[in-house]
CSV table of C-alpha atoms and ligand atoms in Angstrom, one decimal:
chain,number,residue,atom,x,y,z
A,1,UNK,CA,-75.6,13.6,-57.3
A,2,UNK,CA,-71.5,14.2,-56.8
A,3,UNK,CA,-71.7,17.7,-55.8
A,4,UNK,CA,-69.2,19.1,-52.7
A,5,UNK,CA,-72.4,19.4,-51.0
A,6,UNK,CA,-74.2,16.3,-51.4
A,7,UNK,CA,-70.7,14.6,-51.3
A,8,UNK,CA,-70.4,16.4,-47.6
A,9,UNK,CA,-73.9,15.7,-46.5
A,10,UNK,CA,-73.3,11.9,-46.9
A,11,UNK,CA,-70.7,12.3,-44.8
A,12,UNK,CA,-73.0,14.1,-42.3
A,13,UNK,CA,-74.7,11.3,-42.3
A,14,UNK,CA,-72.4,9.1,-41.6
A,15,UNK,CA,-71.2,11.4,-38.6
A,16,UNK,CA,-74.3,10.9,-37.2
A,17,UNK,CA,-74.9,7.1,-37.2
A,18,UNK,CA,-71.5,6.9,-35.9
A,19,UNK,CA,-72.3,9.5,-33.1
A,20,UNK,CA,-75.2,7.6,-32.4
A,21,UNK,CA,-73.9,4.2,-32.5
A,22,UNK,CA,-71.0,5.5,-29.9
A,23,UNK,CA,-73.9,6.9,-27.5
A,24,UNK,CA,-75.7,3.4,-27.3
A,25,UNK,CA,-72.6,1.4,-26.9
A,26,UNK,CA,-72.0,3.9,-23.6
A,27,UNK,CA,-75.4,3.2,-22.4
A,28,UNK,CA,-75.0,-0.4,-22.6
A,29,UNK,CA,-72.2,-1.1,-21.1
A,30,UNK,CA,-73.7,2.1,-18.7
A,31,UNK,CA,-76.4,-0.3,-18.0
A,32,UNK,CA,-74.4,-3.2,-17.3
A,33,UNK,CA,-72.8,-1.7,-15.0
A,34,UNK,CA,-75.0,0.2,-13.3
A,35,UNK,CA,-78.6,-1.2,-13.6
A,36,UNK,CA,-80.3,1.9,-11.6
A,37,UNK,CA,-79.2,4.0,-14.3
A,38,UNK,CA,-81.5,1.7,-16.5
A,39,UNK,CA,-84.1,1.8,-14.1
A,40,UNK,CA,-84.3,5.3,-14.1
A,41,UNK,CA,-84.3,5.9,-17.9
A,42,UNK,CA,-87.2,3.4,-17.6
A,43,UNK,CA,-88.8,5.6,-15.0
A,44,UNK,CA,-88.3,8.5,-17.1
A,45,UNK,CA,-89.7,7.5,-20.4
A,46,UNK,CA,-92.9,5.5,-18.3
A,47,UNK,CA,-93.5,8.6,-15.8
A,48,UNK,CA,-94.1,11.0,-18.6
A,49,UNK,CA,-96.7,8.8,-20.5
A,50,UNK,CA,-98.4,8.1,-17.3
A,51,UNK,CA,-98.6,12.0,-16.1
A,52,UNK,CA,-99.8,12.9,-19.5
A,53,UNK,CA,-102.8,10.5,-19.6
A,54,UNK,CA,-102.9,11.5,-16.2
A,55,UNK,CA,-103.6,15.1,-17.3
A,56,UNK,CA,-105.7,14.2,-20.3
A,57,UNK,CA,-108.2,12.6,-17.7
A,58,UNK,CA,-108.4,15.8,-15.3
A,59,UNK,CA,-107.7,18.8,-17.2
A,60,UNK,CA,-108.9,20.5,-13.7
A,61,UNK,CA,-105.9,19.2,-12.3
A,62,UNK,CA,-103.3,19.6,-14.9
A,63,UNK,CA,-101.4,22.3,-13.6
A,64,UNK,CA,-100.3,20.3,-10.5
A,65,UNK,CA,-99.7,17.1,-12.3
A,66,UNK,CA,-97.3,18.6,-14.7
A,67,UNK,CA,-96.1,20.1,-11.7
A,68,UNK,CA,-95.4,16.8,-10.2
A,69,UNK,CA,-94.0,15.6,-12.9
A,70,UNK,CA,-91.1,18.0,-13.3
A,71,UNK,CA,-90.1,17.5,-9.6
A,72,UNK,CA,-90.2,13.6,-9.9
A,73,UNK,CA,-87.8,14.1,-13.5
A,74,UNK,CA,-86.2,16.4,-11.7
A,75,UNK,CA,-85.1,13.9,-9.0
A,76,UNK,CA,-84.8,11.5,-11.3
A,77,UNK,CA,-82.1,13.5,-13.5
A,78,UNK,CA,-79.9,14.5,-10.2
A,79,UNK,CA,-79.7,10.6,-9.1
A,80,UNK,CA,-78.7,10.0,-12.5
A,81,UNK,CA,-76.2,12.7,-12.1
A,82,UNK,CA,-75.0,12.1,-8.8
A,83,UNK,CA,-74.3,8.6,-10.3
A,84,UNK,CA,-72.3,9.4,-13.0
A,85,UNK,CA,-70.6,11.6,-11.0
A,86,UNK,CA,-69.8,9.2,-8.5
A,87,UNK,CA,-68.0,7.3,-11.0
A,88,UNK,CA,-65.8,10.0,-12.4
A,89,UNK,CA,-67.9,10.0,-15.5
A,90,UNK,CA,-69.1,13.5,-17.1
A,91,UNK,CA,-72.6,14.9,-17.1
A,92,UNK,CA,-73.2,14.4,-20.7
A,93,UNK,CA,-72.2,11.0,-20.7
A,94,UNK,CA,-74.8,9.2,-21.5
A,95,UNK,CA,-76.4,12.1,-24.6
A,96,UNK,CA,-75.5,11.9,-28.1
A,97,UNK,CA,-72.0,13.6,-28.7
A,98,UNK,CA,-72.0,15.7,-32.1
A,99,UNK,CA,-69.0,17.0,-33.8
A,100,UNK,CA,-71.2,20.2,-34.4
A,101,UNK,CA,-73.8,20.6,-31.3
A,102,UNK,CA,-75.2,23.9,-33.4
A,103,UNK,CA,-76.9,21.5,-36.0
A,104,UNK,CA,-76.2,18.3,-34.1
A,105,UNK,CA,-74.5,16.9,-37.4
A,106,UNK,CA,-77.6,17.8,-39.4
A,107,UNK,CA,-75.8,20.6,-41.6
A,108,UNK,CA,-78.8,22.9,-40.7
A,109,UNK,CA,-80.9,24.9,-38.1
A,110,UNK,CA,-83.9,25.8,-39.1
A,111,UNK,CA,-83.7,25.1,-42.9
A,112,UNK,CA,-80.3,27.6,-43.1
A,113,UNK,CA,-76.5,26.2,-43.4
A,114,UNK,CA,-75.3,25.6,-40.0
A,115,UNK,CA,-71.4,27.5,-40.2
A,116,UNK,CA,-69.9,23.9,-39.5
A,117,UNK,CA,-71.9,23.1,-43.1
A,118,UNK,CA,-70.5,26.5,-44.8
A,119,UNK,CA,-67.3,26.0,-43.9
A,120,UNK,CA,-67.0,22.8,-44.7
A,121,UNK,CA,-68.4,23.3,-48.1
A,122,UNK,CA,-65.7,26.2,-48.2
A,123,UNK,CA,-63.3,23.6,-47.8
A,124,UNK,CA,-64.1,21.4,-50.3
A,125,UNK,CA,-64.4,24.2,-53.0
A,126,UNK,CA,-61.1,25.6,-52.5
A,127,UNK,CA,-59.2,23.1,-50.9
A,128,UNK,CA,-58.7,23.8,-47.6
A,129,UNK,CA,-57.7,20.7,-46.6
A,130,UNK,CA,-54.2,21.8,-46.5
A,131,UNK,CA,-55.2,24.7,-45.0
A,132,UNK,CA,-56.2,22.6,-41.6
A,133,UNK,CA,-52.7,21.1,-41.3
A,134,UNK,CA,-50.9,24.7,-41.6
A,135,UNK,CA,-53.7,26.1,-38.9
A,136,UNK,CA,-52.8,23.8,-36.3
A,137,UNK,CA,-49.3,25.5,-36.3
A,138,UNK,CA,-49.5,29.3,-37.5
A,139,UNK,CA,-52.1,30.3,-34.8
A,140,UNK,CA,-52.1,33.1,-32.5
A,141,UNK,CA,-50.5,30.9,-29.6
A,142,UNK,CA,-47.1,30.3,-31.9
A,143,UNK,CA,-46.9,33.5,-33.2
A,144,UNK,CA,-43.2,34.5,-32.1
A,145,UNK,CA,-42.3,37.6,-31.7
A,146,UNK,CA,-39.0,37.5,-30.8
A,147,UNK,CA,-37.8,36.7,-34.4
A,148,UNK,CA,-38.2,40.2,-35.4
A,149,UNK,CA,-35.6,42.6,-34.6
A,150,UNK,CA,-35.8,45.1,-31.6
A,151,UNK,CA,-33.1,47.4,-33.0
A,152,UNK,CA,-33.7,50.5,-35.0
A,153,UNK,CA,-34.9,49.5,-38.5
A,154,UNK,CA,-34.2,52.4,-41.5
A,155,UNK,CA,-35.9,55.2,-40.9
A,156,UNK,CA,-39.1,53.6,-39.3
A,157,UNK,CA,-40.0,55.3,-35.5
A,158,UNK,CA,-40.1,51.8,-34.3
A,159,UNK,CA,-38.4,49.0,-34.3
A,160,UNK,CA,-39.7,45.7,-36.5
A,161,UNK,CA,-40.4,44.1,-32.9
A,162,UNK,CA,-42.7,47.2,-31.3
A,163,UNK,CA,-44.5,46.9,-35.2
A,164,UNK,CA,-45.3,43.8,-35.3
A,165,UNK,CA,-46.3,43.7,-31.6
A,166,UNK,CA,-48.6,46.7,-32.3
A,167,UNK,CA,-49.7,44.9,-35.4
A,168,UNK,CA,-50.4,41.3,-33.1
A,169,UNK,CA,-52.4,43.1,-30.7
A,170,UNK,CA,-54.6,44.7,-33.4
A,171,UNK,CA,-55.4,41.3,-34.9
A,172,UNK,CA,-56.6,39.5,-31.6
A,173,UNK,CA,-58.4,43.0,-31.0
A,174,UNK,CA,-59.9,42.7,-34.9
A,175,UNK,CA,-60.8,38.9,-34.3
A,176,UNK,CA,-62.6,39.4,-30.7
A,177,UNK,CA,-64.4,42.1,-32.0
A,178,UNK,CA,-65.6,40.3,-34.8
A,179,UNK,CA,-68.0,41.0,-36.9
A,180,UNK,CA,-68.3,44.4,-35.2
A,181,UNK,CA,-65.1,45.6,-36.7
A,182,UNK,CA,-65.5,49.3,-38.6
A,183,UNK,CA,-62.2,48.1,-41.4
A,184,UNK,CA,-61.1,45.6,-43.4
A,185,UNK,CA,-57.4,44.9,-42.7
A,186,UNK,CA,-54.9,45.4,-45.6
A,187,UNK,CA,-51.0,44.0,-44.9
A,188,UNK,CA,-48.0,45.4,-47.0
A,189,UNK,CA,-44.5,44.9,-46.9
A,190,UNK,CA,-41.9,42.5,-48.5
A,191,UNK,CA,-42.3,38.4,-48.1
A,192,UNK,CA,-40.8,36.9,-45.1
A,193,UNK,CA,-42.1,39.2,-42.4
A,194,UNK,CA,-45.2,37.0,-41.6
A,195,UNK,CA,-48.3,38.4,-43.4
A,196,UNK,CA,-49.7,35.4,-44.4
A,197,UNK,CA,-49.1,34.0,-40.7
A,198,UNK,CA,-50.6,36.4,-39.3
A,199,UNK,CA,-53.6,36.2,-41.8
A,200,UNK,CA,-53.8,32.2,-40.7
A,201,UNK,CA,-53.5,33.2,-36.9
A,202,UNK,CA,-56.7,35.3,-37.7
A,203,UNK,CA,-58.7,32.4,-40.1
A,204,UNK,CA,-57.9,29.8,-37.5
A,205,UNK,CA,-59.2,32.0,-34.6
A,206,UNK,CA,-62.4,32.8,-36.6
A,207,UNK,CA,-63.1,29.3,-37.6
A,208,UNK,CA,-63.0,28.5,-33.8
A,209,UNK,CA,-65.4,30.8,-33.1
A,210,UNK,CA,-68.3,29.0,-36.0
A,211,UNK,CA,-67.1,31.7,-38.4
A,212,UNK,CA,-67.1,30.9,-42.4
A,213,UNK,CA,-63.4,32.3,-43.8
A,214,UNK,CA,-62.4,31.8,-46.8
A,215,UNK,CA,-58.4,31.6,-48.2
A,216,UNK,CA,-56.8,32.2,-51.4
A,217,UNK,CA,-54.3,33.5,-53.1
A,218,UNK,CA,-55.4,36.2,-55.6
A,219,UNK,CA,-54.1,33.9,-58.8
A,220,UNK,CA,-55.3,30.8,-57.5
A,221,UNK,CA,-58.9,32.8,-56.8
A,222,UNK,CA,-59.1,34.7,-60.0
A,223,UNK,CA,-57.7,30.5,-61.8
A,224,UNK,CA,-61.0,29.4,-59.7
A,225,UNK,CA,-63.5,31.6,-60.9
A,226,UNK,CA,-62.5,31.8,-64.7
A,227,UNK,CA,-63.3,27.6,-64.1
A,228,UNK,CA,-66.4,27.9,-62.2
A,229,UNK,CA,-67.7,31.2,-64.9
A,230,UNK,CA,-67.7,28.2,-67.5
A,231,UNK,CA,-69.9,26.1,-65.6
A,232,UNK,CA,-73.3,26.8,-64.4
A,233,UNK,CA,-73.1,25.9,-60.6
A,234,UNK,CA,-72.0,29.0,-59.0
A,235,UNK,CA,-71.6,28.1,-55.1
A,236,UNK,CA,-68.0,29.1,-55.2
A,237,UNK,CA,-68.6,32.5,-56.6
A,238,UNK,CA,-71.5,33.1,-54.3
A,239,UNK,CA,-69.4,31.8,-51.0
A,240,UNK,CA,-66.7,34.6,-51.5
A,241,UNK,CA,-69.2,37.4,-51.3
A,242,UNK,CA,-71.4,35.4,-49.0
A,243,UNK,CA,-68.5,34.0,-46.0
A,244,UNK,CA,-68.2,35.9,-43.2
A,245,UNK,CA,-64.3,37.0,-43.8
A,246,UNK,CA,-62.1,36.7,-46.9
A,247,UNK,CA,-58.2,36.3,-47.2
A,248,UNK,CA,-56.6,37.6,-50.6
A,249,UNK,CA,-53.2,36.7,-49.8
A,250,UNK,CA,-50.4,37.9,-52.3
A,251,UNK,CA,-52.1,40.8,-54.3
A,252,UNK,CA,-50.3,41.6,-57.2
A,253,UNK,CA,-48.7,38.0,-58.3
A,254,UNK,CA,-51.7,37.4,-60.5
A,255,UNK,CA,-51.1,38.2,-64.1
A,256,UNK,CA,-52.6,41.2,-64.5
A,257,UNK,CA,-55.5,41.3,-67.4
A,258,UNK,CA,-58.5,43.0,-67.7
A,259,UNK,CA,-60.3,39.8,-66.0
A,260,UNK,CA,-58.5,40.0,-63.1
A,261,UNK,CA,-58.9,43.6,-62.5
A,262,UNK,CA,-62.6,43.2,-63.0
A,263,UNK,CA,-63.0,40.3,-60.6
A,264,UNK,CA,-60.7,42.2,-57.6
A,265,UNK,CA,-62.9,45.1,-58.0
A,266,UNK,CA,-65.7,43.0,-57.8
A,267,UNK,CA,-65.1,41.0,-54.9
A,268,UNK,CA,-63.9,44.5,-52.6
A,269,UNK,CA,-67.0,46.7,-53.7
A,270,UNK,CA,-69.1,43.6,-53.3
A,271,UNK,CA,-67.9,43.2,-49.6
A,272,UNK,CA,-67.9,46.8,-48.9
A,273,UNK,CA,-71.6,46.9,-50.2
A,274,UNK,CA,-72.6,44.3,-47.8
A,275,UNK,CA,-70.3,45.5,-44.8
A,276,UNK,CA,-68.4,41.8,-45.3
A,277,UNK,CA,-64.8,42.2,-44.1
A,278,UNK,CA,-61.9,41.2,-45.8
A,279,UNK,CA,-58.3,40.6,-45.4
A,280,UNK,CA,-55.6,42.0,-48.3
A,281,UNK,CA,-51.7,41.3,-48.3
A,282,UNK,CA,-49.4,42.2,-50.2
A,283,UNK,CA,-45.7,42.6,-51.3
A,284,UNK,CA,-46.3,45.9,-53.4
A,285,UNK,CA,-45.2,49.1,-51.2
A,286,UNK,CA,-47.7,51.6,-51.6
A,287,UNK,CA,-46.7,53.2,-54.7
A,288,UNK,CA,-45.9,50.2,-56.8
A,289,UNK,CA,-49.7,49.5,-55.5
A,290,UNK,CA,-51.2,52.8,-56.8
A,291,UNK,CA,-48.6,52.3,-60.2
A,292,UNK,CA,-50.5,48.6,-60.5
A,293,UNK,CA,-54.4,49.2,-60.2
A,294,UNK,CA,-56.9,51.4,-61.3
A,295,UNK,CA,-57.9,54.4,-58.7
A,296,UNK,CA,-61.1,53.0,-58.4
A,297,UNK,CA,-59.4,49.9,-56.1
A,298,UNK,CA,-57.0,51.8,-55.1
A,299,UNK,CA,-59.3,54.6,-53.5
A,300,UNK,CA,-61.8,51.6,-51.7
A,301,UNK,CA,-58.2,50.3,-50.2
A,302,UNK,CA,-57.3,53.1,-48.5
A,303,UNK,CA,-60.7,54.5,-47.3
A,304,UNK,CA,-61.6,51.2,-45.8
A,305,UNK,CA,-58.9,49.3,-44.7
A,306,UNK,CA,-57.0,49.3,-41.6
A,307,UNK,CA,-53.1,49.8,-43.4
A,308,UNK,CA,-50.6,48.1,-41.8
A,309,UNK,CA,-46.9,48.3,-42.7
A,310,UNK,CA,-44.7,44.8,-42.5
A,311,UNK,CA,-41.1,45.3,-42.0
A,312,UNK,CA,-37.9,43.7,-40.8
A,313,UNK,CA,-35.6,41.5,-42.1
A,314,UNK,CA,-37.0,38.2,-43.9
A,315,UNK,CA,-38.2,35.9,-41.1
A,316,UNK,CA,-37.7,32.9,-43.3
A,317,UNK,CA,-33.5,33.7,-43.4
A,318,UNK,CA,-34.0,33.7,-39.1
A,319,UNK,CA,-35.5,30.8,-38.7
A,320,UNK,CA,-32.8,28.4,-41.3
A,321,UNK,CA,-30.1,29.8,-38.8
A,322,UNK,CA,-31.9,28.9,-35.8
A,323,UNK,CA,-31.7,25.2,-37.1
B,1,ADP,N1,-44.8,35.6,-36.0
B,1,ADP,C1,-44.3,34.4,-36.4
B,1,ADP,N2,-44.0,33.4,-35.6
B,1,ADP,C2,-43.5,32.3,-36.0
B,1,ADP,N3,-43.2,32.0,-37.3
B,1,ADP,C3,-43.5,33.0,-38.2
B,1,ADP,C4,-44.0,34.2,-37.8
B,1,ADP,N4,-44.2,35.0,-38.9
B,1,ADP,C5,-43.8,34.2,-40.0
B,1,ADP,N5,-43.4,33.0,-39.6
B,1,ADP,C6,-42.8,32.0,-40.5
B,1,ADP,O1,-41.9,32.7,-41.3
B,1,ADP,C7,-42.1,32.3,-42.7
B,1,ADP,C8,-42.5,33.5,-43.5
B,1,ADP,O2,-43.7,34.0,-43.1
B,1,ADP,P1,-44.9,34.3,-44.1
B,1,ADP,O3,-46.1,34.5,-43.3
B,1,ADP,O4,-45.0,33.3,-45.2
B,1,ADP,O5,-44.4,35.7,-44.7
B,1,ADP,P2,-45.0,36.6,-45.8
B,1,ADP,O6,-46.4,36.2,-46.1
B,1,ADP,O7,-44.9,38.0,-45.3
B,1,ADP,O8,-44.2,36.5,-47.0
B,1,ADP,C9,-43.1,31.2,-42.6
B,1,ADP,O9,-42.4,30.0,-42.6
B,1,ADP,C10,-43.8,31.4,-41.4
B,1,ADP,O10,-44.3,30.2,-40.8
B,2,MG,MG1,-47.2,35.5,-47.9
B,3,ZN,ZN1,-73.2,22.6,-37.5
């Protein structure tokens, strides 16, 4: 089998031996150097047997044998502790360390994809991997507003600082609140003003928090799923309705066909069946949005997203002069 998901679960595998070879090379040397450690994972392991048989043979007594037993562990686990401790070394030293602690590196909990296993899988079928290098940068903690003016900007009430600020604050409000969120989030306005920034500092901060988010550009997407129609797997398809939050950066740079229309459509009354939120920017102003699609998008756009209007002058021409 060379599926994303087989391909991925070998490399859970992997993950694992490797977390578990780690963990016994710490307790050896662990033991080495500190032989009472030893003695009391000995202790540990032999005490339990012994109580248990111990129980087996009065079952009148049990209750106060298993009693004793969890005071004696527990004393047991606070020397271990006050050990380690006393040698600057952490609590959890001497347990397994998992990349994921959810699934402990399994890929599941209780027979369902753990979201380290969804999102990875995510990644694989719409390479993401380029994704993770951009997220380390255009995160919430970079975001800088200062390259956006704070003079008056046409005829706009505020200036393209107090906007964006407003718009900021609404995002980290959107992603804490997540998935209790009553609207999808829809960003307009020319390129250069940060939408798709601002769409990463949001994927990046749901990831964090064991989300599954999925982002594409509406022509790679739509180039994806006329691929994947041909074929008979279908995981990709089923992720975009199925992850927790989608991106469609860039509506309206797909060449529009009857296909693509379909397959927007699709994907928004999909979500909004299911109560999935989404994210939708784009460079269309309004107008040239209701001129480009059918009311039947349109209408589901403005009665359940949050609109927000980018503006300003193009961050991109900023940021050359800066250097
Ligand atoms: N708030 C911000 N702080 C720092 N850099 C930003 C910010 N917003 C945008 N940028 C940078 O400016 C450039 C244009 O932003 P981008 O998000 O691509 O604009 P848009 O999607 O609106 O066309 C990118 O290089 C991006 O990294
Ligand atoms: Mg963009
Ligand atoms: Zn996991």
């Amino acid at each position: 089998m060379n599926s994303p998901l087989a391909k991925i679960l070998t490399q859970y595998e992997k993950k694992r031996d490797k977390a578990f070879k780690e963990f016994l090379s710490r307790k050896e040397n662990i033991y080495k150097k500190l032989p009472r450690i030893r003695e009391i994972d000995e202790e540990i392991s032999s005490i339990g047997l012994e109580k248990i048989n111990e129980a087996f043979h009065l079952p009148e007594k049990c209750d106060d044998i298993l009693d004793e037993l969890k005071t004696v562990l527990m004393r047991l686990k606070q020397e271990k502790e006050a050990i380690l401790k006393s040698q600057g070394l952490p609590l959890d030293y001497l347990r397994i360390h998992y990349e994921c602690e959810d699934c402990q590196d399994t890929g599941y909990i209780n027979g369902s994809m753990c979201h380290c296993l969804k999102q990875n899988l995510i990644g694989a079928l719409y390479d993401l991997s380029h994704l993770k290098n951009i997220l380390k940068y255009e995160n919430f903690e970079n975001f800088d507003l200062s390259l956006y003016s704070d003079l008056p900007f046409g005829d706009y009430p505020r200036s393209p600082r107090k906007n964006m600020e407003n718009i900021y604050l609404e995002c980290i409000k959107f992603s804490n609140n997540f998935p209790d969120v009553n609207e999808s989030l829809f960003f307009y306005g020319n390129s250069g003003l940060g939408k798709t920034f601002l769409s990463h500092c949001i994927a990046k901060d749901l990831i964090d928090k064991g989300h599954t988010v999925i982002y594409q550009t509406v022509p790679n997407l739509i180039e994806i799923l006329r691929k994947t129609a041909l074929g008979e797997a279908n995981e990709e398809a089923e992720l975009i309705n199925e992850c927790d939050f989608l991106i469609l950066d860039d509506l309206g740079t797909e060449s529009a066909t009857a296909y693509s229309e379909q397959v927007i459509f699709n994907i928004i009354n999909t979500r909004l069946l299911s109560g999935k939120k989404m994210l939708i920017s784009t460079n269309f102003n309004l107008e040239e949005l209701m001129n480009t699609y059918p009311e039947r998008i349109c209408s589901r756009i403005f009665g359940n997203f949050r609109i927000y209007a980018f503006y300003g002058d193009d961050i991109r021409l900023k940021k050359v002069k800066v250097i």
